[in-house]
Short mmCIF file of N, CA and C in Angstrom, two decimals:
data_model
loop_
_atom_site.label_atom_id
_atom_site.label_comp_id
_atom_site.label_asym_id
_atom_site.label_seq_id
_atom_site.Cartn_x
_atom_site.Cartn_y
_atom_site.Cartn_z
N MET A 11 191.06 -5.02 -24.76
CA MET A 11 189.84 -5.55 -24.15
C MET A 11 188.96 -4.41 -23.66
N SER A 12 189.56 -3.46 -22.96
CA SER A 12 188.78 -2.34 -22.44
C SER A 12 188.22 -1.49 -23.57
N CYS A 13 188.95 -1.37 -24.67
CA CYS A 13 188.47 -0.59 -25.82
C CYS A 13 187.23 -1.25 -26.42
N GLN A 14 187.25 -2.58 -26.55
CA GLN A 14 186.10 -3.29 -27.10
C GLN A 14 184.90 -3.14 -26.17
N ALA A 15 185.13 -3.21 -24.87
CA ALA A 15 184.04 -3.09 -23.90
C ALA A 15 183.39 -1.71 -24.02
N SER A 16 184.21 -0.66 -24.16
CA SER A 16 183.67 0.69 -24.26
C SER A 16 182.82 0.84 -25.52
N LEU A 17 183.24 0.21 -26.62
CA LEU A 17 182.46 0.28 -27.87
C LEU A 17 181.11 -0.40 -27.67
N VAL A 18 181.09 -1.54 -27.00
CA VAL A 18 179.85 -2.26 -26.75
C VAL A 18 178.92 -1.41 -25.89
N VAL A 19 179.49 -0.76 -24.88
CA VAL A 19 178.69 0.09 -24.00
C VAL A 19 178.05 1.21 -24.80
N GLN A 20 178.81 1.84 -25.67
CA GLN A 20 178.28 2.95 -26.47
C GLN A 20 177.16 2.47 -27.39
N ASP A 21 177.30 1.27 -27.93
CA ASP A 21 176.29 0.75 -28.86
C ASP A 21 175.00 0.39 -28.13
N ASN A 22 175.11 -0.18 -26.93
CA ASN A 22 173.94 -0.74 -26.24
C ASN A 22 173.27 0.25 -25.29
N GLY A 23 173.97 1.27 -24.84
CA GLY A 23 173.33 2.27 -24.02
C GLY A 23 173.71 2.22 -22.55
N SER A 24 172.98 2.98 -21.73
CA SER A 24 173.35 3.19 -20.33
C SER A 24 173.21 1.92 -19.49
N VAL A 25 172.22 1.08 -19.82
CA VAL A 25 172.02 -0.15 -19.04
C VAL A 25 173.24 -1.05 -19.16
N SER A 26 173.71 -1.23 -20.39
CA SER A 26 174.91 -2.04 -20.61
C SER A 26 176.12 -1.39 -19.96
N SER A 27 176.15 -0.06 -19.95
CA SER A 27 177.25 0.65 -19.31
C SER A 27 177.31 0.29 -17.83
N THR A 28 176.14 0.27 -17.19
CA THR A 28 176.08 -0.09 -15.77
C THR A 28 176.54 -1.52 -15.57
N LEU A 29 176.08 -2.44 -16.43
CA LEU A 29 176.49 -3.84 -16.32
C LEU A 29 177.99 -3.97 -16.51
N GLU A 30 178.55 -3.26 -17.48
CA GLU A 30 179.99 -3.31 -17.72
C GLU A 30 180.76 -2.81 -16.50
N ASN A 31 180.25 -1.74 -15.88
CA ASN A 31 180.92 -1.20 -14.70
C ASN A 31 180.90 -2.22 -13.56
N ILE A 32 179.75 -2.89 -13.37
CA ILE A 32 179.63 -3.89 -12.31
C ILE A 32 180.58 -5.05 -12.57
N VAL A 33 180.57 -5.56 -13.79
CA VAL A 33 181.44 -6.69 -14.13
C VAL A 33 182.90 -6.29 -13.99
N GLY A 34 183.24 -5.10 -14.46
CA GLY A 34 184.61 -4.63 -14.36
C GLY A 34 185.06 -4.52 -12.92
N THR A 35 184.18 -4.00 -12.05
CA THR A 35 184.51 -3.87 -10.63
C THR A 35 184.74 -5.24 -10.01
N GLN A 36 183.86 -6.20 -10.34
CA GLN A 36 184.01 -7.55 -9.80
C GLN A 36 185.31 -8.19 -10.27
N MET A 37 185.65 -8.01 -11.53
CA MET A 37 186.89 -8.58 -12.06
C MET A 37 188.10 -7.96 -11.38
N ASN A 38 188.07 -6.64 -11.16
CA ASN A 38 189.18 -5.99 -10.47
C ASN A 38 189.32 -6.52 -9.06
N SER A 39 188.20 -6.74 -8.36
CA SER A 39 188.23 -7.27 -7.00
C SER A 39 188.83 -8.67 -7.00
N LEU A 40 188.42 -9.51 -7.95
CA LEU A 40 188.94 -10.87 -8.03
C LEU A 40 190.44 -10.85 -8.31
N LEU A 41 190.86 -9.98 -9.22
CA LEU A 41 192.29 -9.91 -9.56
C LEU A 41 193.09 -9.44 -8.36
N LYS A 42 192.59 -8.43 -7.63
CA LYS A 42 193.30 -7.94 -6.45
C LYS A 42 193.38 -9.04 -5.39
N HIS A 43 192.27 -9.76 -5.19
CA HIS A 43 192.25 -10.84 -4.21
C HIS A 43 193.26 -11.92 -4.59
N ALA A 44 193.27 -12.30 -5.86
CA ALA A 44 194.20 -13.33 -6.33
C ALA A 44 195.64 -12.87 -6.14
N THR A 45 195.89 -11.59 -6.40
CA THR A 45 197.25 -11.05 -6.24
C THR A 45 197.65 -11.08 -4.77
N ASN A 46 196.72 -10.71 -3.88
CA ASN A 46 197.02 -10.72 -2.45
C ASN A 46 197.32 -12.13 -1.98
N VAL A 47 196.55 -13.10 -2.42
CA VAL A 47 196.77 -14.49 -2.04
C VAL A 47 198.13 -14.94 -2.55
N GLY A 48 198.45 -14.58 -3.78
CA GLY A 48 199.75 -14.96 -4.36
C GLY A 48 200.90 -14.36 -3.56
N ASP A 49 200.75 -13.09 -3.14
CA ASP A 49 201.80 -12.45 -2.36
C ASP A 49 201.98 -13.15 -1.02
N LYS A 50 200.87 -13.49 -0.37
CA LYS A 50 200.95 -14.16 0.92
C LYS A 50 201.65 -15.51 0.78
N LYS A 51 201.32 -16.25 -0.26
CA LYS A 51 201.96 -17.55 -0.48
C LYS A 51 203.46 -17.36 -0.72
N THR A 52 203.81 -16.32 -1.44
CA THR A 52 205.23 -16.07 -1.73
C THR A 52 205.98 -15.75 -0.44
N ILE A 53 205.35 -14.92 0.41
CA ILE A 53 205.99 -14.53 1.67
C ILE A 53 206.16 -15.76 2.57
N LEU A 54 205.10 -16.58 2.63
CA LEU A 54 205.17 -17.77 3.47
C LEU A 54 206.17 -18.75 2.87
#
């Protein structure tokens, strides 16, 4: 997935690169949040 994203960024230019970075950061935040919630539920 990350390899395909990097190819798209290279084809479309710096603007798409910025968008990819923003989307990637948001996805990482969501995944971390979901993991934290899952851990809390497991502990409880």
